[in-house]
Amino acid sequence: MTRSQDLVWNGIRREKLKLKCGSFYIAKDRASKPQGDDSHFICVGGWSKHGVDAGLYAAELINNSLLATLTQPLTQVDPMKVLDEAFSKTKAQGSSTACIITLQEGNMLHAVNVGDSRFMVIRRVEIIYKSPIQLHSFNFPYQLGNSANCAKPRQAQVIKVRVEAGDVIIAGTDGLFDNLFELQILATASKGIEQDLGAEEMVWEMAQLAYQPSRDKAAVTPFMEASKRAGRFRDGGKGDDITVIVSRILGA
């Protein structure tokens, strides 16, 4: 079957879909430019602070994840196999959250998630799915790593979501979701859908929107509200690295 053909199951014709992605990363002191890509694979990793450059672990894990996808058929990439292989080959010190999402045949997203990186699927003006997060306690997410007390791939959540052309996937680290409420993310994505913006344009707006409250000690944010529920009472946004990937589901 070629990429231009439709898929047919039980007499129902299903359109072959693809992802158009835009990514943006804002460090605490600088930002990277948005980049676009046609892909069937999304990977988000978090950063931790344990006295070592945890970014080395996250970068190595994600690079190994990309290499692991190259050994599998494009529309049949198994995110759990990717995570297992990447984890086994990552030797750097540190730890990282991880969220790996693939678009497979049958118009299904297959994903694995460890920690508080996450994603949501938006269809027009509605959030039709949001992935759960894994926390030991407030601001203490599960993280992959080589130390004994770190999570292992077998603890990852396995997720499947059916999608259709026009859907938008918002994936990101806690720097996004701790600083923006779901309704803010939905409103920004819905506006982009209505205006038919590209993924690169949408991701720029989403990342900048999250960056503003992250620097504001008076902002009302999900992080502030979660801290109060945990008895910590931390005001304002969460100053953190912000990684955002926006993907639009398109007909092939």
PDB file of C-alpha atoms in Angstrom:
ATOM      1  CA  MET A   1       0.000   0.000   0.000  1.00  0.00           C
ATOM      2  CA  THR A   2       1.409   3.376  -0.972  1.00  0.00           C
ATOM      3  CA  ARG A   3       1.114   6.510   1.130  1.00  0.00           C
ATOM      4  CA  SER A   4      -1.331   8.048  -1.345  1.00  0.00           C
ATOM      5  CA  GLN A   5      -3.874   5.256  -0.937  1.00  0.00           C
ATOM      6  CA  ASP A   6      -6.782   5.351   1.491  1.00  0.00           C
ATOM      7  CA  LEU A   7      -7.254   2.675   4.143  1.00  0.00           C
ATOM      8  CA  VAL A   8     -10.371   0.494   4.087  1.00  0.00           C
ATOM      9  CA  TRP A   9     -11.714  -1.587   7.000  1.00  0.00           C
ATOM     10  CA  ASN A  10     -15.119  -3.280   7.127  1.00  0.00           C
ATOM     11  CA  GLY A  11     -16.266  -1.384   4.052  1.00  0.00           C
ATOM     12  CA  ILE A  12     -15.482   2.024   5.595  1.00  0.00           C
ATOM     13  CA  ARG A  13     -12.930   4.147   3.790  1.00  0.00           C
ATOM     14  CA  ARG A  14     -10.488   5.849   6.126  1.00  0.00           C
ATOM     15  CA  GLU A  15      -8.233   8.664   5.007  1.00  0.00           C
ATOM     16  CA  LYS A  16      -4.499   8.179   5.348  1.00  0.00           C
ATOM     17  CA  LEU A  17      -3.206  10.835   7.735  1.00  0.00           C
ATOM     18  CA  LYS A  18       0.123  12.487   8.509  1.00  0.00           C
ATOM     19  CA  LEU A  19       1.509  14.870  11.125  1.00  0.00           C
ATOM     20  CA  LYS A  20       2.748  18.382  10.415  1.00  0.00           C
ATOM     21  CA  CYS A  21       4.795  19.457  13.450  1.00  0.00           C
ATOM     22  CA  GLY A  22       6.253  22.643  14.822  1.00  0.00           C
ATOM     23  CA  SER A  23       8.476  22.745  17.907  1.00  0.00           C
ATOM     24  CA  PHE A  24       9.732  25.481  20.183  1.00  0.00           C
ATOM     25  CA  TYR A  25      12.045  25.429  23.194  1.00  0.00           C
ATOM     26  CA  ILE A  26      12.429  28.292  25.658  1.00  0.00           C
ATOM     27  CA  ALA A  27      15.204  28.018  28.214  1.00  0.00           C
ATOM     28  CA  LYS A  28      15.098  30.238  31.261  1.00  0.00           C
ATOM     29  CA  ASP A  29      17.406  32.728  29.577  1.00  0.00           C
ATOM     30  CA  ARG A  30      16.923  32.238  25.845  1.00  0.00           C
ATOM     31  CA  ALA A  31      14.654  30.743  23.178  1.00  0.00           C
ATOM     32  CA  SER A  32      15.231  28.605  20.112  1.00  0.00           C
ATOM     33  CA  LYS A  33      13.522  29.203  16.810  1.00  0.00           C
ATOM     34  CA  PRO A  34      10.452  27.168  15.878  1.00  0.00           C
ATOM     35  CA  GLN A  35      11.031  24.353  13.440  1.00  0.00           C
ATOM     36  CA  GLY A  36       8.598  22.483  11.204  1.00  0.00           C
ATOM     37  CA  ASP A  37       8.588  18.868  10.144  1.00  0.00           C
ATOM     38  CA  ASP A  38       6.449  16.242   8.444  1.00  0.00           C
ATOM     39  CA  SER A  39       6.615  13.305  10.796  1.00  0.00           C
ATOM     40  CA  HIS A  40       4.934  10.272  12.310  1.00  0.00           C
ATOM     41  CA  PHE A  41       6.911  10.590  15.539  1.00  0.00           C
ATOM     42  CA  ILE A  42       6.940  13.078  18.437  1.00  0.00           C
ATOM     43  CA  CYS A  43       9.176  12.897  21.497  1.00  0.00           C
ATOM     44  CA  VAL A  44       9.218  15.249  24.471  1.00  0.00           C
ATOM     45  CA  GLY A  45      11.690  15.012  27.341  1.00  0.00           C
ATOM     46  CA  GLY A  46      11.904  16.955  30.574  1.00  0.00           C
ATOM     47  CA  TRP A  47      14.868  18.350  32.489  1.00  0.00           C
ATOM     48  CA  SER A  48      15.744  17.745  36.131  1.00  0.00           C
ATOM     49  CA  LYS A  49      18.134  19.312  38.612  1.00  0.00           C
ATOM     50  CA  HIS A  50      20.257  16.934  40.714  1.00  0.00           C
ATOM     51  CA  GLY A  51      23.681  18.596  40.743  1.00  0.00           C
ATOM     52  CA  VAL A  52      24.590  17.250  37.297  1.00  0.00           C
ATOM     53  CA  ASP A  53      23.736  18.510  33.829  1.00  0.00           C
ATOM     54  CA  ALA A  54      20.528  16.535  33.501  1.00  0.00           C
ATOM     55  CA  GLY A  55      20.097  17.973  30.032  1.00  0.00           C
ATOM     56  CA  LEU A  56      22.768  15.533  28.853  1.00  0.00           C
ATOM     57  CA  TYR A  57      20.577  12.605  29.883  1.00  0.00           C
ATOM     58  CA  ALA A  58      17.465  14.074  28.271  1.00  0.00           C
ATOM     59  CA  ALA A  59      19.310  14.890  25.038  1.00  0.00           C
ATOM     60  CA  GLU A  60      20.867  11.424  24.835  1.00  0.00           C
ATOM     61  CA  LEU A  61      17.538   9.736  25.592  1.00  0.00           C
ATOM     62  CA  ILE A  62      15.696  11.639  22.881  1.00  0.00           C
ATOM     63  CA  ASN A  63      18.498  11.156  20.346  1.00  0.00           C
ATOM     64  CA  ASN A  64      18.458   7.418  21.042  1.00  0.00           C
ATOM     65  CA  SER A  65      14.672   7.460  20.687  1.00  0.00           C
ATOM     66  CA  LEU A  66      14.987   8.982  17.222  1.00  0.00           C
ATOM     67  CA  LEU A  67      17.574   6.385  16.204  1.00  0.00           C
ATOM     68  CA  ALA A  68      15.301   3.609  17.474  1.00  0.00           C
ATOM     69  CA  THR A  69      12.482   4.726  15.175  1.00  0.00           C
ATOM     70  CA  LEU A  70      14.704   4.302  12.109  1.00  0.00           C
ATOM     71  CA  THR A  71      14.688   0.518  12.519  1.00  0.00           C
ATOM     72  CA  GLN A  72      10.876   0.304  12.366  1.00  0.00           C
ATOM     73  CA  PRO A  73       8.327   0.803   9.551  1.00  0.00           C
ATOM     74  CA  LEU A  74       7.267   4.463   9.385  1.00  0.00           C
ATOM     75  CA  THR A  75       3.570   3.966  10.190  1.00  0.00           C
ATOM     76  CA  GLN A  76       4.121   1.080  12.630  1.00  0.00           C
ATOM     77  CA  VAL A  77       6.591   2.607  15.089  1.00  0.00           C
ATOM     78  CA  ASP A  78       6.010   1.059  18.516  1.00  0.00           C
ATOM     79  CA  PRO A  79       6.644   3.781  21.137  1.00  0.00           C
ATOM     80  CA  MET A  80       7.263   1.256  23.925  1.00  0.00           C
ATOM     81  CA  LYS A  81       9.955  -0.502  21.881  1.00  0.00           C
ATOM     82  CA  VAL A  82      11.442   2.909  21.117  1.00  0.00           C
ATOM     83  CA  LEU A  83      11.507   3.840  24.794  1.00  0.00           C
ATOM     84  CA  ASP A  84      12.966   0.475  25.845  1.00  0.00           C
ATOM     85  CA  GLU A  85      15.764   0.667  23.291  1.00  0.00           C
ATOM     86  CA  ALA A  86      16.529   4.333  23.970  1.00  0.00           C
ATOM     87  CA  PHE A  87      16.592   3.783  27.724  1.00  0.00           C
ATOM     88  CA  SER A  88      18.945   0.801  27.459  1.00  0.00           C
ATOM     89  CA  LYS A  89      21.411   2.829  25.365  1.00  0.00           C
ATOM     90  CA  THR A  90      21.346   6.034  27.426  1.00  0.00           C
ATOM     91  CA  LYS A  91      24.321   6.077  29.807  1.00  0.00           C
ATOM     92  CA  ALA A  92      24.561   9.738  30.847  1.00  0.00           C
ATOM     93  CA  GLN A  93      23.965  10.799  34.419  1.00  0.00           C
ATOM     94  CA  GLY A  94      20.727  12.535  35.264  1.00  0.00           C
ATOM     95  CA  SER A  95      17.070  11.784  34.675  1.00  0.00           C
ATOM     96  CA  SER A  96      14.216  12.840  32.435  1.00  0.00           C
ATOM     97  CA  THR A  97      10.527  12.586  31.868  1.00  0.00           C
ATOM     98  CA  ALA A  98       9.531  11.258  28.446  1.00  0.00           C
ATOM     99  CA  CYS A  99       6.497  11.352  26.197  1.00  0.00           C
ATOM    100  CA  ILE A 100       6.706   9.523  22.864  1.00  0.00           C
ATOM    101  CA  ILE A 101       3.826   9.719  20.388  1.00  0.00           C
ATOM    102  CA  THR A 102       3.501   7.987  17.028  1.00  0.00           C
ATOM    103  CA  LEU A 103       0.831   8.116  14.325  1.00  0.00           C
ATOM    104  CA  GLN A 104       0.111   4.605  13.105  1.00  0.00           C
ATOM    105  CA  GLU A 105      -2.033   2.966  10.472  1.00  0.00           C
ATOM    106  CA  GLY A 106      -5.694   3.074  11.365  1.00  0.00           C
ATOM    107  CA  ASN A 107      -5.414   6.769  12.228  1.00  0.00           C
ATOM    108  CA  MET A 108      -4.415   5.964  15.797  1.00  0.00           C
ATOM    109  CA  LEU A 109      -1.981   7.775  18.034  1.00  0.00           C
ATOM    110  CA  HIS A 110       0.096   5.317  20.055  1.00  0.00           C
ATOM    111  CA  ALA A 111       1.975   6.869  22.958  1.00  0.00           C
ATOM    112  CA  VAL A 112       3.962   6.109  26.085  1.00  0.00           C
ATOM    113  CA  ASN A 113       4.426   8.620  28.871  1.00  0.00           C
ATOM    114  CA  VAL A 114       6.616   8.756  31.967  1.00  0.00           C
ATOM    115  CA  GLY A 115       6.276  11.670  34.383  1.00  0.00           C
ATOM    116  CA  ASP A 116       4.698  15.079  33.884  1.00  0.00           C
ATOM    117  CA  SER A 117       5.411  15.733  30.222  1.00  0.00           C
ATOM    118  CA  ARG A 118       2.083  15.203  28.537  1.00  0.00           C
ATOM    119  CA  PHE A 119      -0.109  15.838  25.502  1.00  0.00           C
ATOM    120  CA  MET A 120      -3.669  16.686  24.589  1.00  0.00           C
ATOM    121  CA  VAL A 121      -5.725  16.258  21.420  1.00  0.00           C
ATOM    122  CA  ILE A 122      -7.947  19.149  20.367  1.00  0.00           C
ATOM    123  CA  ARG A 123     -10.741  18.838  17.808  1.00  0.00           C
ATOM    124  CA  ARG A 124     -12.097  22.220  16.746  1.00  0.00           C
ATOM    125  CA  VAL A 125     -13.196  23.773  20.079  1.00  0.00           C
ATOM    126  CA  GLU A 126     -12.954  20.738  22.354  1.00  0.00           C
ATOM    127  CA  ILE A 127     -10.241  18.806  24.178  1.00  0.00           C
ATOM    128  CA  ILE A 128     -11.084  15.229  23.241  1.00  0.00           C
ATOM    129  CA  TYR A 129      -8.169  13.671  25.121  1.00  0.00           C
ATOM    130  CA  LYS A 130      -5.542  14.670  27.681  1.00  0.00           C
ATOM    131  CA  SER A 131      -2.888  12.283  28.904  1.00  0.00           C
ATOM    132  CA  PRO A 132      -2.536  11.699  32.664  1.00  0.00           C
ATOM    133  CA  ILE A 133       0.681  12.487  34.499  1.00  0.00           C
ATOM    134  CA  GLN A 134       2.717  10.414  36.935  1.00  0.00           C
ATOM    135  CA  LEU A 135       3.726  12.096  40.189  1.00  0.00           C
ATOM    136  CA  HIS A 136       5.176  10.734  43.413  1.00  0.00           C
ATOM    137  CA  SER A 137       4.008  13.965  45.065  1.00  0.00           C
ATOM    138  CA  PHE A 138       3.691  17.671  44.243  1.00  0.00           C
ATOM    139  CA  ASN A 139       6.419  18.769  41.797  1.00  0.00           C
ATOM    140  CA  PHE A 140       8.061  15.331  42.066  1.00  0.00           C
ATOM    141  CA  PRO A 141       7.337  13.471  38.810  1.00  0.00           C
ATOM    142  CA  TYR A 142       8.381  10.007  37.748  1.00  0.00           C
ATOM    143  CA  GLN A 143      11.626  10.255  35.774  1.00  0.00           C
ATOM    144  CA  LEU A 144      13.658   7.777  33.772  1.00  0.00           C
ATOM    145  CA  GLY A 145      17.287   7.389  34.790  1.00  0.00           C
ATOM    146  CA  ASN A 146      20.065   4.968  35.601  1.00  0.00           C
ATOM    147  CA  SER A 147      19.946   5.310  39.386  1.00  0.00           C
ATOM    148  CA  ALA A 148      18.085   2.737  41.471  1.00  0.00           C
ATOM    149  CA  ASN A 149      15.279   5.067  42.532  1.00  0.00           C
ATOM    150  CA  CYS A 150      14.435   6.262  39.007  1.00  0.00           C
ATOM    151  CA  ALA A 151      11.531   4.941  36.936  1.00  0.00           C
ATOM    152  CA  LYS A 152      11.985   2.281  34.279  1.00  0.00           C
ATOM    153  CA  PRO A 153      10.200   1.981  30.896  1.00  0.00           C
ATOM    154  CA  ARG A 154       7.898  -0.759  32.218  1.00  0.00           C
ATOM    155  CA  GLN A 155       6.288   1.908  34.427  1.00  0.00           C
ATOM    156  CA  ALA A 156       5.298   4.048  31.439  1.00  0.00           C
ATOM    157  CA  GLN A 157       1.641   4.645  30.698  1.00  0.00           C
ATOM    158  CA  VAL A 158       0.569   3.160  27.353  1.00  0.00           C
ATOM    159  CA  ILE A 159      -1.985   5.268  25.466  1.00  0.00           C
ATOM    160  CA  LYS A 160      -4.022   4.916  22.254  1.00  0.00           C
ATOM    161  CA  VAL A 161      -6.196   7.670  20.789  1.00  0.00           C
ATOM    162  CA  ARG A 162      -8.062   7.745  17.463  1.00  0.00           C
ATOM    163  CA  VAL A 163      -7.564  10.974  15.507  1.00  0.00           C
ATOM    164  CA  GLU A 164      -8.908  12.543  12.338  1.00  0.00           C
ATOM    165  CA  ALA A 165      -7.830  15.196   9.847  1.00  0.00           C
ATOM    166  CA  GLY A 166      -7.934  18.650  11.408  1.00  0.00           C
ATOM    167  CA  ASP A 167      -7.065  17.537  14.937  1.00  0.00           C
ATOM    168  CA  VAL A 168      -4.301  19.395  16.765  1.00  0.00           C
ATOM    169  CA  ILE A 169      -1.920  17.717  19.241  1.00  0.00           C
ATOM    170  CA  ILE A 170      -0.303  19.872  21.909  1.00  0.00           C
ATOM    171  CA  ALA A 171       2.643  18.116  23.578  1.00  0.00           C
ATOM    172  CA  GLY A 172       4.970  19.666  26.095  1.00  0.00           C
ATOM    173  CA  THR A 173       6.915  19.582  29.309  1.00  0.00           C
ATOM    174  CA  ASP A 174       5.624  20.819  32.662  1.00  0.00           C
ATOM    175  CA  GLY A 175       6.962  24.270  31.763  1.00  0.00           C
ATOM    176  CA  LEU A 176       3.944  24.527  29.457  1.00  0.00           C
ATOM    177  CA  PHE A 177       1.255  22.823  31.500  1.00  0.00           C
ATOM    178  CA  ASP A 178       2.278  24.329  34.870  1.00  0.00           C
ATOM    179  CA  ASN A 179       1.971  27.846  33.462  1.00  0.00           C
ATOM    180  CA  LEU A 180      -1.110  27.623  31.260  1.00  0.00           C
ATOM    181  CA  PHE A 181      -4.567  26.392  32.179  1.00  0.00           C
ATOM    182  CA  GLU A 182      -6.230  23.912  29.835  1.00  0.00           C
ATOM    183  CA  LEU A 183      -8.769  26.537  28.750  1.00  0.00           C
ATOM    184  CA  GLN A 184      -5.914  28.876  27.744  1.00  0.00           C
ATOM    185  CA  ILE A 185      -4.305  26.140  25.678  1.00  0.00           C
ATOM    186  CA  LEU A 186      -7.660  25.225  24.131  1.00  0.00           C
ATOM    187  CA  ALA A 187      -8.461  28.842  23.257  1.00  0.00           C
ATOM    188  CA  THR A 188      -5.067  29.354  21.598  1.00  0.00           C
ATOM    189  CA  ALA A 189      -5.310  26.109  19.624  1.00  0.00           C
ATOM    190  CA  SER A 190      -8.923  26.733  18.594  1.00  0.00           C
ATOM    191  CA  LYS A 191      -7.981  30.201  17.364  1.00  0.00           C
ATOM    192  CA  GLY A 192      -5.186  28.665  15.314  1.00  0.00           C
ATOM    193  CA  ILE A 193      -7.553  26.067  13.860  1.00  0.00           C
ATOM    194  CA  GLU A 194     -10.121  28.742  12.971  1.00  0.00           C
ATOM    195  CA  GLN A 195      -7.452  30.872  11.281  1.00  0.00           C
ATOM    196  CA  ASP A 196      -5.904  27.803   9.619  1.00  0.00           C
ATOM    197  CA  LEU A 197      -2.485  28.606  11.034  1.00  0.00           C
ATOM    198  CA  GLY A 198       0.451  26.288  10.435  1.00  0.00           C
ATOM    199  CA  ALA A 199       1.976  24.250  13.238  1.00  0.00           C
ATOM    200  CA  GLU A 200       5.022  26.549  13.332  1.00  0.00           C
ATOM    201  CA  GLU A 201       2.836  29.627  13.855  1.00  0.00           C
ATOM    202  CA  MET A 202       0.728  27.944  16.517  1.00  0.00           C
ATOM    203  CA  VAL A 203       3.703  26.644  18.498  1.00  0.00           C
ATOM    204  CA  TRP A 204       5.317  30.096  18.627  1.00  0.00           C
ATOM    205  CA  GLU A 205       2.175  31.635  20.102  1.00  0.00           C
ATOM    206  CA  MET A 206       1.707  28.778  22.600  1.00  0.00           C
ATOM    207  CA  ALA A 207       5.296  28.918  23.857  1.00  0.00           C
ATOM    208  CA  GLN A 208       5.291  32.695  24.270  1.00  0.00           C
ATOM    209  CA  LEU A 209       1.961  32.528  26.098  1.00  0.00           C
ATOM    210  CA  ALA A 210       3.455  30.051  28.602  1.00  0.00           C
ATOM    211  CA  TYR A 211       6.668  32.038  29.028  1.00  0.00           C
ATOM    212  CA  GLN A 212       4.952  35.195  30.263  1.00  0.00           C
ATOM    213  CA  PRO A 213       3.404  33.742  33.468  1.00  0.00           C
ATOM    214  CA  SER A 214       6.532  31.655  34.104  1.00  0.00           C
ATOM    215  CA  ARG A 215       8.316  34.971  34.851  1.00  0.00           C
ATOM    216  CA  ASP A 216       5.434  36.551  36.783  1.00  0.00           C
ATOM    217  CA  LYS A 217       5.373  36.050  40.560  1.00  0.00           C
ATOM    218  CA  ALA A 218       1.818  37.417  40.692  1.00  0.00           C
ATOM    219  CA  ALA A 219       0.337  35.247  37.926  1.00  0.00           C
ATOM    220  CA  VAL A 220      -2.475  32.813  38.659  1.00  0.00           C
ATOM    221  CA  THR A 221      -1.283  29.484  37.253  1.00  0.00           C
ATOM    222  CA  PRO A 222      -1.949  25.741  37.514  1.00  0.00           C
ATOM    223  CA  PHE A 223       1.361  25.436  39.372  1.00  0.00           C
ATOM    224  CA  MET A 224       0.246  27.959  41.993  1.00  0.00           C
ATOM    225  CA  GLU A 225      -3.076  26.195  42.488  1.00  0.00           C
ATOM    226  CA  ALA A 226      -1.422  22.758  42.730  1.00  0.00           C
ATOM    227  CA  SER A 227       1.039  24.084  45.297  1.00  0.00           C
ATOM    228  CA  LYS A 228      -1.818  25.337  47.481  1.00  0.00           C
ATOM    229  CA  ARG A 229      -3.572  21.969  47.302  1.00  0.00           C
ATOM    230  CA  ALA A 230      -0.289  20.395  48.446  1.00  0.00           C
ATOM    231  CA  GLY A 231       0.081  22.897  51.296  1.00  0.00           C
ATOM    232  CA  ARG A 232       3.132  24.598  49.734  1.00  0.00           C
ATOM    233  CA  PHE A 233       1.562  27.980  48.806  1.00  0.00           C
ATOM    234  CA  ARG A 234       3.948  29.022  46.025  1.00  0.00           C
ATOM    235  CA  ASP A 235       2.745  32.139  44.222  1.00  0.00           C
ATOM    236  CA  GLY A 236       2.964  32.941  40.536  1.00  0.00           C
ATOM    237  CA  GLY A 237       4.210  30.907  37.615  1.00  0.00           C
ATOM    238  CA  LYS A 238       6.857  28.227  37.480  1.00  0.00           C
ATOM    239  CA  GLY A 239      10.198  29.405  36.128  1.00  0.00           C
ATOM    240  CA  ASP A 240      11.274  26.449  34.028  1.00  0.00           C
ATOM    241  CA  ASP A 241      12.476  25.345  30.620  1.00  0.00           C
ATOM    242  CA  ILE A 242       9.490  25.220  28.282  1.00  0.00           C
ATOM    243  CA  THR A 243       9.265  22.692  25.457  1.00  0.00           C
ATOM    244  CA  VAL A 244       6.204  22.774  23.189  1.00  0.00           C
ATOM    245  CA  ILE A 245       5.386  20.698  20.111  1.00  0.00           C
ATOM    246  CA  VAL A 246       2.252  21.484  18.119  1.00  0.00           C
ATOM    247  CA  SER A 247       1.178  18.964  15.491  1.00  0.00           C
ATOM    248  CA  ARG A 248      -1.655  19.224  13.011  1.00  0.00           C
ATOM    249  CA  ILE A 249      -3.239  16.083  11.631  1.00  0.00           C
ATOM    250  CA  LEU A 250      -3.479  16.393   7.850  1.00  0.00           C
ATOM    251  CA  GLY A 251      -4.811  14.211   5.094  1.00  0.00           C
ATOM    252  CA  ALA A 252      -1.895  12.656   3.225  1.00  0.00           C
TER     253      ALA A 252
END
